[in-house]
Amino acid sequence: MQRMGMVIGIAPEHVAEYKRLHAAVWPAVLARLAASNIRNYSIFLREPENLLFGVWDYHGSDYDADMAAIAADPETQRWWTFCSPCQRPLDSRAAGEHWAMMECVFHVD
């Protein structure tokens, strides 16, 4: 298992909409995440900085293939049409990233 963290900005005028969307994530989107070996997924909001911090546990053996399966899923793509306009990717993110991946510097069970 690999615990992974990521960060992205959120437009302040879209915070309420983002919360509403994530209060009832579509079952097909959740199923795709599970099929792609994502477990224990949480998103946290930090205001007034308007940052979203995501953390999940990846239980697979081919991360790139699992992420490609998520990206290719039509229902996930439709979900993203609602979520992506709310988000503000960081200028410092790596090429090809939407959410900027973070380095884990401490963890305790």
mmCIF file with all atom_site columns, C-alpha atoms in Angstrom:
data_model
loop_
_atom_site.group_PDB
_atom_site.id
_atom_site.type_symbol
_atom_site.label_atom_id
_atom_site.label_alt_id
_atom_site.label_comp_id
_atom_site.label_asym_id
_atom_site.label_entity_id
_atom_site.label_seq_id
_atom_site.pdbx_PDB_ins_code
_atom_site.Cartn_x
_atom_site.Cartn_y
_atom_site.Cartn_z
_atom_site.occupancy
_atom_site.B_iso_or_equiv
_atom_site.pdbx_formal_charge
_atom_site.auth_seq_id
_atom_site.auth_comp_id
_atom_site.auth_asym_id
_atom_site.auth_atom_id
_atom_site.pdbx_PDB_model_num
ATOM 1   C CA . MET A 1 1   ? 0.000   0.000  0.000   1.00 0.00 ? 1   MET A CA 1
ATOM 2   C CA . GLN A 1 2   ? 1.164   3.514  -0.796  1.00 0.00 ? 2   GLN A CA 1
ATOM 3   C CA . ARG A 1 3   ? -0.396  6.559  0.914   1.00 0.00 ? 3   ARG A CA 1
ATOM 4   C CA . MET A 1 4   ? -0.500  9.513  -1.461  1.00 0.00 ? 4   MET A CA 1
ATOM 5   C CA . GLY A 1 5   ? -1.314  13.185 -0.937  1.00 0.00 ? 5   GLY A CA 1
ATOM 6   C CA . MET A 1 6   ? -2.216  15.860 -3.437  1.00 0.00 ? 6   MET A CA 1
ATOM 7   C CA . VAL A 1 7   ? -3.236  19.522 -3.379  1.00 0.00 ? 7   VAL A CA 1
ATOM 8   C CA . ILE A 1 8   ? -5.175  21.883 -5.628  1.00 0.00 ? 8   ILE A CA 1
ATOM 9   C CA . GLY A 1 9   ? -6.756  25.290 -5.256  1.00 0.00 ? 9   GLY A CA 1
ATOM 10  C CA . ILE A 1 10  ? -10.482 25.953 -5.263  1.00 0.00 ? 10  ILE A CA 1
ATOM 11  C CA . ALA A 1 11  ? -12.264 29.074 -6.430  1.00 0.00 ? 11  ALA A CA 1
ATOM 12  C CA . PRO A 1 12  ? -13.922 30.642 -3.381  1.00 0.00 ? 12  PRO A CA 1
ATOM 13  C CA . GLU A 1 13  ? -17.178 31.154 -5.265  1.00 0.00 ? 13  GLU A CA 1
ATOM 14  C CA . HIS A 1 14  ? -17.324 27.372 -5.942  1.00 0.00 ? 14  HIS A CA 1
ATOM 15  C CA . VAL A 1 15  ? -16.698 26.049 -2.405  1.00 0.00 ? 15  VAL A CA 1
ATOM 16  C CA . ALA A 1 16  ? -20.398 25.463 -1.663  1.00 0.00 ? 16  ALA A CA 1
ATOM 17  C CA . GLU A 1 17  ? -20.915 23.685 -5.004  1.00 0.00 ? 17  GLU A CA 1
ATOM 18  C CA . TYR A 1 18  ? -17.843 21.489 -4.472  1.00 0.00 ? 18  TYR A CA 1
ATOM 19  C CA . LYS A 1 19  ? -19.085 20.503 -1.024  1.00 0.00 ? 19  LYS A CA 1
ATOM 20  C CA . ARG A 1 20  ? -22.529 19.737 -2.443  1.00 0.00 ? 20  ARG A CA 1
ATOM 21  C CA . LEU A 1 21  ? -21.062 17.533 -5.168  1.00 0.00 ? 21  LEU A CA 1
ATOM 22  C CA . HIS A 1 22  ? -18.901 15.608 -2.727  1.00 0.00 ? 22  HIS A CA 1
ATOM 23  C CA . ALA A 1 23  ? -21.719 15.077 -0.269  1.00 0.00 ? 23  ALA A CA 1
ATOM 24  C CA . ALA A 1 24  ? -23.175 12.639 -2.819  1.00 0.00 ? 24  ALA A CA 1
ATOM 25  C CA . VAL A 1 25  ? -20.443 11.322 -5.115  1.00 0.00 ? 25  VAL A CA 1
ATOM 26  C CA . TRP A 1 26  ? -21.923 9.245  -7.921  1.00 0.00 ? 26  TRP A CA 1
ATOM 27  C CA . PRO A 1 27  ? -21.798 5.484  -7.275  1.00 0.00 ? 27  PRO A CA 1
ATOM 28  C CA . ALA A 1 28  ? -20.148 4.784  -10.649 1.00 0.00 ? 28  ALA A CA 1
ATOM 29  C CA . VAL A 1 29  ? -17.311 7.200  -9.822  1.00 0.00 ? 29  VAL A CA 1
ATOM 30  C CA . LEU A 1 30  ? -16.780 5.520  -6.451  1.00 0.00 ? 30  LEU A CA 1
ATOM 31  C CA . ALA A 1 31  ? -16.850 2.102  -8.102  1.00 0.00 ? 31  ALA A CA 1
ATOM 32  C CA . ARG A 1 32  ? -14.199 3.170  -10.640 1.00 0.00 ? 32  ARG A CA 1
ATOM 33  C CA . LEU A 1 33  ? -11.948 4.427  -7.839  1.00 0.00 ? 33  LEU A CA 1
ATOM 34  C CA . ALA A 1 34  ? -12.307 1.110  -6.018  1.00 0.00 ? 34  ALA A CA 1
ATOM 35  C CA . ALA A 1 35  ? -11.635 -0.858 -9.217  1.00 0.00 ? 35  ALA A CA 1
ATOM 36  C CA . SER A 1 36  ? -8.465  1.215  -9.650  1.00 0.00 ? 36  SER A CA 1
ATOM 37  C CA . ASN A 1 37  ? -7.216  0.228  -6.200  1.00 0.00 ? 37  ASN A CA 1
ATOM 38  C CA . ILE A 1 38  ? -7.952  3.539  -4.434  1.00 0.00 ? 38  ILE A CA 1
ATOM 39  C CA . ARG A 1 39  ? -8.991  3.147  -0.790  1.00 0.00 ? 39  ARG A CA 1
ATOM 40  C CA . ASN A 1 40  ? -9.395  5.409  2.229   1.00 0.00 ? 40  ASN A CA 1
ATOM 41  C CA . TYR A 1 41  ? -9.822  8.563  0.070   1.00 0.00 ? 41  TYR A CA 1
ATOM 42  C CA . SER A 1 42  ? -10.504 11.887 1.777   1.00 0.00 ? 42  SER A CA 1
ATOM 43  C CA . ILE A 1 43  ? -10.501 15.498 0.586   1.00 0.00 ? 43  ILE A CA 1
ATOM 44  C CA . PHE A 1 44  ? -9.978  18.303 3.092   1.00 0.00 ? 44  PHE A CA 1
ATOM 45  C CA . LEU A 1 45  ? -10.671 22.026 2.563   1.00 0.00 ? 45  LEU A CA 1
ATOM 46  C CA . ARG A 1 46  ? -8.515  24.817 3.979   1.00 0.00 ? 46  ARG A CA 1
ATOM 47  C CA . GLU A 1 47  ? -10.066 28.279 4.007   1.00 0.00 ? 47  GLU A CA 1
ATOM 48  C CA . PRO A 1 48  ? -9.344  31.176 3.624   1.00 0.00 ? 48  PRO A CA 1
ATOM 49  C CA . GLU A 1 49  ? -6.403  29.922 1.529   1.00 0.00 ? 49  GLU A CA 1
ATOM 50  C CA . ASN A 1 50  ? -8.888  27.948 -0.598  1.00 0.00 ? 50  ASN A CA 1
ATOM 51  C CA . LEU A 1 51  ? -6.851  24.768 -0.872  1.00 0.00 ? 51  LEU A CA 1
ATOM 52  C CA . LEU A 1 52  ? -8.104  21.217 -1.226  1.00 0.00 ? 52  LEU A CA 1
ATOM 53  C CA . PHE A 1 53  ? -5.894  18.476 0.183   1.00 0.00 ? 53  PHE A CA 1
ATOM 54  C CA . GLY A 1 54  ? -6.590  14.927 -0.960  1.00 0.00 ? 54  GLY A CA 1
ATOM 55  C CA . VAL A 1 55  ? -5.159  11.766 0.543   1.00 0.00 ? 55  VAL A CA 1
ATOM 56  C CA . TRP A 1 56  ? -5.707  8.157  -0.479  1.00 0.00 ? 56  TRP A CA 1
ATOM 57  C CA . ASP A 1 57  ? -4.191  4.734  -0.087  1.00 0.00 ? 57  ASP A CA 1
ATOM 58  C CA . TYR A 1 58  ? -3.187  3.055  -3.329  1.00 0.00 ? 58  TYR A CA 1
ATOM 59  C CA . HIS A 1 59  ? -3.301  -0.744 -3.130  1.00 0.00 ? 59  HIS A CA 1
ATOM 60  C CA . GLY A 1 60  ? -2.418  -1.651 -6.711  1.00 0.00 ? 60  GLY A CA 1
ATOM 61  C CA . SER A 1 61  ? 0.754   -2.596 -8.545  1.00 0.00 ? 61  SER A CA 1
ATOM 62  C CA . ASP A 1 62  ? 0.448   -0.432 -11.702 1.00 0.00 ? 62  ASP A CA 1
ATOM 63  C CA . TYR A 1 63  ? -0.422  3.113  -10.695 1.00 0.00 ? 63  TYR A CA 1
ATOM 64  C CA . ASP A 1 64  ? -0.159  4.568  -14.206 1.00 0.00 ? 64  ASP A CA 1
ATOM 65  C CA . ALA A 1 65  ? -2.541  1.958  -15.634 1.00 0.00 ? 65  ALA A CA 1
ATOM 66  C CA . ASP A 1 66  ? -5.012  2.437  -12.805 1.00 0.00 ? 66  ASP A CA 1
ATOM 67  C CA . MET A 1 67  ? -4.973  6.219  -13.240 1.00 0.00 ? 67  MET A CA 1
ATOM 68  C CA . ALA A 1 68  ? -5.432  5.782  -16.999 1.00 0.00 ? 68  ALA A CA 1
ATOM 69  C CA . ALA A 1 69  ? -8.484  3.577  -16.333 1.00 0.00 ? 69  ALA A CA 1
ATOM 70  C CA . ILE A 1 70  ? -9.973  6.298  -14.142 1.00 0.00 ? 70  ILE A CA 1
ATOM 71  C CA . ALA A 1 71  ? -9.275  8.959  -16.770 1.00 0.00 ? 71  ALA A CA 1
ATOM 72  C CA . ALA A 1 72  ? -10.827 6.821  -19.531 1.00 0.00 ? 72  ALA A CA 1
ATOM 73  C CA . ASP A 1 73  ? -14.035 6.106  -17.604 1.00 0.00 ? 73  ASP A CA 1
ATOM 74  C CA . PRO A 1 74  ? -16.973 7.998  -19.209 1.00 0.00 ? 74  PRO A CA 1
ATOM 75  C CA . GLU A 1 75  ? -18.827 8.540  -15.934 1.00 0.00 ? 75  GLU A CA 1
ATOM 76  C CA . THR A 1 76  ? -15.692 9.883  -14.248 1.00 0.00 ? 76  THR A CA 1
ATOM 77  C CA . GLN A 1 77  ? -15.114 12.175 -17.211 1.00 0.00 ? 77  GLN A CA 1
ATOM 78  C CA . ARG A 1 78  ? -18.676 13.465 -16.809 1.00 0.00 ? 78  ARG A CA 1
ATOM 79  C CA . TRP A 1 79  ? -18.086 13.938 -13.041 1.00 0.00 ? 79  TRP A CA 1
ATOM 80  C CA . TRP A 1 80  ? -15.007 15.988 -13.825 1.00 0.00 ? 80  TRP A CA 1
ATOM 81  C CA . THR A 1 81  ? -17.063 18.368 -15.984 1.00 0.00 ? 81  THR A CA 1
ATOM 82  C CA . PHE A 1 82  ? -18.749 19.469 -12.751 1.00 0.00 ? 82  PHE A CA 1
ATOM 83  C CA . CYS A 1 83  ? -15.706 19.387 -10.439 1.00 0.00 ? 83  CYS A CA 1
ATOM 84  C CA . SER A 1 84  ? -12.933 20.754 -12.647 1.00 0.00 ? 84  SER A CA 1
ATOM 85  C CA . PRO A 1 85  ? -14.436 24.256 -13.094 1.00 0.00 ? 85  PRO A CA 1
ATOM 86  C CA . CYS A 1 86  ? -14.349 24.619 -9.294  1.00 0.00 ? 86  CYS A CA 1
ATOM 87  C CA . GLN A 1 87  ? -10.657 23.778 -9.052  1.00 0.00 ? 87  GLN A CA 1
ATOM 88  C CA . ARG A 1 88  ? -7.619  25.980 -9.542  1.00 0.00 ? 88  ARG A CA 1
ATOM 89  C CA . PRO A 1 89  ? -4.505  23.885 -10.310 1.00 0.00 ? 89  PRO A CA 1
ATOM 90  C CA . LEU A 1 90  ? -1.309  25.155 -8.705  1.00 0.00 ? 90  LEU A CA 1
ATOM 91  C CA . ASP A 1 91  ? 1.220   26.857 -10.970 1.00 0.00 ? 91  ASP A CA 1
ATOM 92  C CA . SER A 1 92  ? 3.935   24.716 -9.350  1.00 0.00 ? 92  SER A CA 1
ATOM 93  C CA . ARG A 1 93  ? 2.389   21.362 -10.336 1.00 0.00 ? 93  ARG A CA 1
ATOM 94  C CA . ALA A 1 94  ? 4.389   18.962 -12.492 1.00 0.00 ? 94  ALA A CA 1
ATOM 95  C CA . ALA A 1 95  ? 3.695   18.599 -16.190 1.00 0.00 ? 95  ALA A CA 1
ATOM 96  C CA . GLY A 1 96  ? 0.624   16.449 -16.737 1.00 0.00 ? 96  GLY A CA 1
ATOM 97  C CA . GLU A 1 97  ? -0.718  16.935 -13.202 1.00 0.00 ? 97  GLU A CA 1
ATOM 98  C CA . HIS A 1 98  ? -4.072  18.482 -12.362 1.00 0.00 ? 98  HIS A CA 1
ATOM 99  C CA . TRP A 1 99  ? -3.803  17.926 -8.617  1.00 0.00 ? 99  TRP A CA 1
ATOM 100 C CA . ALA A 1 100 ? -0.186  18.537 -7.506  1.00 0.00 ? 100 ALA A CA 1
ATOM 101 C CA . MET A 1 101 ? 1.279   15.468 -5.829  1.00 0.00 ? 101 MET A CA 1
ATOM 102 C CA . MET A 1 102 ? 2.859   15.972 -2.410  1.00 0.00 ? 102 MET A CA 1
ATOM 103 C CA . GLU A 1 103 ? 5.785   14.318 -0.625  1.00 0.00 ? 103 GLU A CA 1
ATOM 104 C CA . CYS A 1 104 ? 4.971   12.474 2.583   1.00 0.00 ? 104 CYS A CA 1
ATOM 105 C CA . VAL A 1 105 ? 7.359   13.704 5.263   1.00 0.00 ? 105 VAL A CA 1
ATOM 106 C CA . PHE A 1 106 ? 5.684   12.075 8.302   1.00 0.00 ? 106 PHE A CA 1
ATOM 107 C CA . HIS A 1 107 ? 3.205   9.306  9.045   1.00 0.00 ? 107 HIS A CA 1
ATOM 108 C CA . VAL A 1 108 ? 2.321   7.277  12.109  1.00 0.00 ? 108 VAL A CA 1
ATOM 109 C CA . ASP A 1 109 ? -0.300  4.533  12.419  1.00 0.00 ? 109 ASP A CA 1
#
